[in-house]
Coordinates of C-alpha atoms in Angstrom, one line a residue:
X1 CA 161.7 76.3 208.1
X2 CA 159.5 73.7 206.7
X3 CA 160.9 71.6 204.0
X4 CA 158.4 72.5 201.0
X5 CA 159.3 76.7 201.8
X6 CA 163.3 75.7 201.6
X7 CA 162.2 74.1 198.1
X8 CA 160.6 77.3 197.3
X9 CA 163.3 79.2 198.0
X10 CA 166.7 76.7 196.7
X11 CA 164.3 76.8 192.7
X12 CA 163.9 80.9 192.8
X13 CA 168.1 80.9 193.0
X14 CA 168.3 78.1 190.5
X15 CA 165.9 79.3 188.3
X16 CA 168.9 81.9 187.0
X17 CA 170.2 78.8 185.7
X18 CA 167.3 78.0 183.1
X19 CA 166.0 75.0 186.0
X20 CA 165.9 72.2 184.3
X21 CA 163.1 69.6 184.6
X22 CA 165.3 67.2 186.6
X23 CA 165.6 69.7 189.5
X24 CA 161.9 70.4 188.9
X25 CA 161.3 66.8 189.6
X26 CA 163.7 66.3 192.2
X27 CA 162.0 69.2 193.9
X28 CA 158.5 68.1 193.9
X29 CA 159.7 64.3 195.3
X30 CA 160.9 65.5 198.0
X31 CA 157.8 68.1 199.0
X32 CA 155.5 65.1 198.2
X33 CA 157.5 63.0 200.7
X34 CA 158.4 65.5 203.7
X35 CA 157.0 68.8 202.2
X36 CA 155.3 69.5 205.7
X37 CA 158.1 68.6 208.0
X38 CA 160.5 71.1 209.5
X39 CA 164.0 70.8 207.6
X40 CA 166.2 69.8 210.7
X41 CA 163.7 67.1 211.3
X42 CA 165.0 65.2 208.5
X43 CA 167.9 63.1 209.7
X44 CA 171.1 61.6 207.4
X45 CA 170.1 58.1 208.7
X46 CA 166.4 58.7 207.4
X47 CA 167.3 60.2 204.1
X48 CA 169.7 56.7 203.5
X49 CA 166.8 54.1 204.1
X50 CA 165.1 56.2 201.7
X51 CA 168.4 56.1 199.2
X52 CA 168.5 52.5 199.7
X53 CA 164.9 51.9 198.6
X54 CA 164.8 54.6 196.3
X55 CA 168.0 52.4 194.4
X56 CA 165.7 49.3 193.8
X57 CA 163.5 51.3 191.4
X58 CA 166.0 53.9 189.8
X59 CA 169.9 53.6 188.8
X60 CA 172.3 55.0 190.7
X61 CA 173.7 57.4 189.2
X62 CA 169.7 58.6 189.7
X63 CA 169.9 58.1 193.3
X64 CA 173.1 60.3 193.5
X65 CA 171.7 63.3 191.4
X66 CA 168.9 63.4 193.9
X67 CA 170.9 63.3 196.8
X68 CA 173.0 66.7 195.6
X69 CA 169.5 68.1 195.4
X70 CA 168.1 66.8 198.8
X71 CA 171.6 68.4 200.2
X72 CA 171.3 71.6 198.2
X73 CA 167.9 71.5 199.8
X74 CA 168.7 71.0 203.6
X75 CA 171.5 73.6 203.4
X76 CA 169.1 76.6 202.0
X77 CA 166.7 75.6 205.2
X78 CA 169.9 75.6 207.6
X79 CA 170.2 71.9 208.2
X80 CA 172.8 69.5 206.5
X81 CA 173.4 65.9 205.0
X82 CA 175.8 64.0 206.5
X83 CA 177.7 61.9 204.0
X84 CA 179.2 59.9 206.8
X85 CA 175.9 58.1 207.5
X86 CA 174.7 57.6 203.8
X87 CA 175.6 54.1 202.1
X88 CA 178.3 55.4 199.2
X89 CA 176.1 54.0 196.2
X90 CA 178.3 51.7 193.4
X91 CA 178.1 53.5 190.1
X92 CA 178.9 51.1 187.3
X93 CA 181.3 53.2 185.6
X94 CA 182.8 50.2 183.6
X95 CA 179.8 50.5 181.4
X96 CA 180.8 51.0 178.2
X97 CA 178.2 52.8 175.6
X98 CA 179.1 54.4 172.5
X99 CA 177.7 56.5 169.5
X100 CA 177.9 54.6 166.1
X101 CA 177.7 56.3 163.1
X102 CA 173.9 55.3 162.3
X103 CA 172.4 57.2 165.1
X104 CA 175.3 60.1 164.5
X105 CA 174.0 60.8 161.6
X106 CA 170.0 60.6 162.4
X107 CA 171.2 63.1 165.0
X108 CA 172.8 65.6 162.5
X109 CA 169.5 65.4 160.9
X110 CA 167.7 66.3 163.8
X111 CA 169.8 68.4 165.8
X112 CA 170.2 72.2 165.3
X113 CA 173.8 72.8 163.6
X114 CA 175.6 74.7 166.7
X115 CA 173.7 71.6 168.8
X116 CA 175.0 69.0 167.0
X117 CA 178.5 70.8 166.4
X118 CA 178.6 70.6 169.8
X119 CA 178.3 67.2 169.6
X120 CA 180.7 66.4 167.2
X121 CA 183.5 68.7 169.1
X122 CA 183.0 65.7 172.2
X123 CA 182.9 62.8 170.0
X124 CA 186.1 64.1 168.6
X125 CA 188.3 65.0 171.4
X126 CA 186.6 62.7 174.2
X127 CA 186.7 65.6 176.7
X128 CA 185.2 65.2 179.5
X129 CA 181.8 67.7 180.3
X130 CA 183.4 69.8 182.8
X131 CA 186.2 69.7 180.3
X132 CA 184.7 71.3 177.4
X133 CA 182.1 73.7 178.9
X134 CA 185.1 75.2 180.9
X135 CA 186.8 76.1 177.6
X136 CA 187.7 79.5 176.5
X137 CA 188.9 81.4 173.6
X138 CA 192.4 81.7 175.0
X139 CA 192.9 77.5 175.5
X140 CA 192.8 77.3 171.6
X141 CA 195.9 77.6 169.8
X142 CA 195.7 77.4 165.9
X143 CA 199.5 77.5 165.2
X144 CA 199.9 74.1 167.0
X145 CA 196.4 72.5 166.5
X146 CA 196.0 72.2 170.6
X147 CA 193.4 72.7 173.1
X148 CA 194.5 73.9 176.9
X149 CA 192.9 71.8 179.5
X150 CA 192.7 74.0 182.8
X151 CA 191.2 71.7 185.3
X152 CA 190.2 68.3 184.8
X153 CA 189.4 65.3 186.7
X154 CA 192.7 64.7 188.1
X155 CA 193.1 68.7 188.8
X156 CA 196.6 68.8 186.7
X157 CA 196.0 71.2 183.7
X158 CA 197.5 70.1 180.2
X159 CA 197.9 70.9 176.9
X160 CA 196.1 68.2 174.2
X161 CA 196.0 68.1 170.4
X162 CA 192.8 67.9 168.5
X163 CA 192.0 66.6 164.8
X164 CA 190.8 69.4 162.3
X165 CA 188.0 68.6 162.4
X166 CA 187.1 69.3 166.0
X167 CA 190.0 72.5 165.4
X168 CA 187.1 73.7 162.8
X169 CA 184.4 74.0 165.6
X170 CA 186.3 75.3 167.7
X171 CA 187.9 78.3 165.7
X172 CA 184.3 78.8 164.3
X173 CA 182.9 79.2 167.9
X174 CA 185.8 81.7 168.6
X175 CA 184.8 84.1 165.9
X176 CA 183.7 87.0 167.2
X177 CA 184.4 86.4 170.9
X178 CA 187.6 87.9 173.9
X179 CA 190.0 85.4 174.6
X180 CA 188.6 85.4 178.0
X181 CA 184.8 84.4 176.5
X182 CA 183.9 80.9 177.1
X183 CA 183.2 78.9 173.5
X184 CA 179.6 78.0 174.8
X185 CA 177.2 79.5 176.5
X186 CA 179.2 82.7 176.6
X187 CA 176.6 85.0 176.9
X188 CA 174.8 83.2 179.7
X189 CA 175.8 83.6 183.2
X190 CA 176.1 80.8 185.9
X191 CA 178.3 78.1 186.1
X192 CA 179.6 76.3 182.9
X193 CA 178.7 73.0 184.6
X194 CA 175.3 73.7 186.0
X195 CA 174.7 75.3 182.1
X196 CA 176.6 72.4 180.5
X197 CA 173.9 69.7 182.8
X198 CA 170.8 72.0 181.9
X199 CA 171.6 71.7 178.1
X200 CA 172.1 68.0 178.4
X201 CA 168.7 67.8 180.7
X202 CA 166.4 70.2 178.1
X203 CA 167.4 70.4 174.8
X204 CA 169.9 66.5 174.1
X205 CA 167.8 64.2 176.3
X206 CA 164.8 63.7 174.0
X207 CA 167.0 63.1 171.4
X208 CA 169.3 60.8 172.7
X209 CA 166.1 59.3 173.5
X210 CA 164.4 58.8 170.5
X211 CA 167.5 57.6 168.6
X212 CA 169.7 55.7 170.9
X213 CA 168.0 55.3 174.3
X214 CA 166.9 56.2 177.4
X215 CA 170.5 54.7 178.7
X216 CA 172.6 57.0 176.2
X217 CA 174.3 59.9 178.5
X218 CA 176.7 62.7 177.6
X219 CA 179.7 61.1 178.9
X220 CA 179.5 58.1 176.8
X221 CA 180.4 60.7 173.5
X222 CA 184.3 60.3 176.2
X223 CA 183.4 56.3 175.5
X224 CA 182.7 57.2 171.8
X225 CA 186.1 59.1 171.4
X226 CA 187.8 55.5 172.6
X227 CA 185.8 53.1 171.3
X228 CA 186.7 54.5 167.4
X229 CA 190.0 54.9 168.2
X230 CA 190.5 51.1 169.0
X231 CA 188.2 50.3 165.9
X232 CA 190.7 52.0 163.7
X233 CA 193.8 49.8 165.3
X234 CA 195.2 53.0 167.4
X235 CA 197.7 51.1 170.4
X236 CA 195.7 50.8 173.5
X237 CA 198.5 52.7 175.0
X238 CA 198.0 55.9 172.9
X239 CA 194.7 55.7 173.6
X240 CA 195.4 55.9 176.9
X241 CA 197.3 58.9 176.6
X242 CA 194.8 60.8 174.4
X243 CA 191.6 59.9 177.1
X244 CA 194.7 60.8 179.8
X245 CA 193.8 57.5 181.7
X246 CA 196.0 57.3 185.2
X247 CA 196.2 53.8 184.4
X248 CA 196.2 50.9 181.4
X249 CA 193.4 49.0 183.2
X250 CA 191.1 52.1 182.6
X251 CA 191.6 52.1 179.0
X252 CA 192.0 48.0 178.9
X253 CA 188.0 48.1 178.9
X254 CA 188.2 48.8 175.8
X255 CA 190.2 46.0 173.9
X256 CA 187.2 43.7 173.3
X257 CA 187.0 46.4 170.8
X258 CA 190.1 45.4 168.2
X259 CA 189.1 41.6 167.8
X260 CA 191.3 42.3 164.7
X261 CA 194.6 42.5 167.0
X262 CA 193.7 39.1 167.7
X263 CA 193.4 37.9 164.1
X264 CA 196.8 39.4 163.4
X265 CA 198.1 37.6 166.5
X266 CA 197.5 34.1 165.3
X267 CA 198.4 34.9 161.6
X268 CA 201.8 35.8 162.6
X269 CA 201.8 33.0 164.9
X270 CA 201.1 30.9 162.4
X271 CA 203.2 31.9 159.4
X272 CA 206.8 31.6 162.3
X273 CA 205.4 27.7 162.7

């Protein structure tokens, strides 16, 4: 099967998932590049020299996202990527971006209400994607003010509490719905993930765009969560219980944050000399 007909093929199944204009894009790179070739032709060690120049021009977290594609791709033409063989690229996930409330509020002007509620429900519980778009009716409890966490990215299940804020949006986007119905997207059908990524991709990206920047992604509304919590003088070790850190160097990022600490610090210091 040539590679440009397995393309064909992998966009009619995810086309059920409203295809995105990422995949779209993906898609075309790689027919431009070995549309004509037979799919098994294409080796792992050809596919990382082009990941290797490929990262000189886009991030890596780029690189990676077409990689899935380009393996999603050989699989539907019978071949497969072997991991093994491709250099494992160095995501900078110490990078720190956050909302501030400037650009949160440009975006609750711009944004439709269930959109930007949406939104708001992330910045306020700094779940993670797969986190929230896996929640259903049944994981919120009113009585106690909690959310149940099913699977995460640690795979252990837990039960967190939210403000009342964010237990607002959520009750609102249980109204009407079986404890079994998913809080968003509950009328679609396809993975919560692959919805979650398509709604980030086609209806957040030119915002986040316009008002923050082309480097502004979903998961730094997680960073958000954090980054206000230290700004308001919350311990970095409750902080690392509510972002359920494994350990205090993951959450440690984030005491540049509280120069105030500091400040206090030295007062104390110097009122005991």
């Amino acid at each position: 099967m040539l590679i440009k007909e397995a393309a064909t093929k992998l966009a009619a199944k995810l086309s059920a998932y409203r295809l995105s204009a990422s995949w779209k894009s993906h898609l075309k790179q790689f027919c431009g590049l070995w549309g004509d070739r037979e799919v098994l032709s294409l080796s792992s060690d050809e596919v990382n020299v082009w990941s290797l120049a490929r990262r000189q021009v886009v991030a890596a977290q780029t690189v990676a996202a077409e990689q899935s594609v380009l393996a999603m791709l050989l699989e539907e033409g019978g071949g497969k990527l072997d991991r093994s063989r491709i250099v494992p690229l160095r995501i900078n996930n110490a990078r720190l971006n956050w909302l501030n409330e400037q650009a949160e509020r440009t975006l609750k002007q711009r944004l439709p209400v269930e959109d930007y509620e949406m939104l708001r429900f992330a910045v306020l519980t700094g779940l993670r994607k797969v986190e929230q778009f896996r929640l259903r009716v049944r994981d919120i409890c009113r009585a106690t003010s909690t959310i149940s966490i099913e699977t995460s990215k640690t795979g252990i299940g837990s039960r967190e509490p939210i403000c009342k804020e964010a237990l607002k949006i959520a009750l609102k986007q249980c109204a009407g719905k079986k404890g079994s119905d998913y809080l968003w997207f509950a009328a679609a059908k396809g993975s919560r993930i692959t919805l979650g990524t398509h709604f980030v991709a086609e209806r957040m990206r030119t915002h986040f765009d316009a008002v923050i920047g082309r480097h502004f992604q979903w998961r730094d509304l997680r960073h958000t969560f954090a980054s206000r919590l230290v700004q308001a003088d919350v311990s970095l070790y409750v902080v690392q219980k509510l972002m359920r850190h494994k350990t205090p160097n993951m959450t440690q990022r984030y005491a540049h944050l509280n120069d105030r600490s500091k400040k206090d610090a030295l007062a104390t210091f110097k009122a005991l000399t």
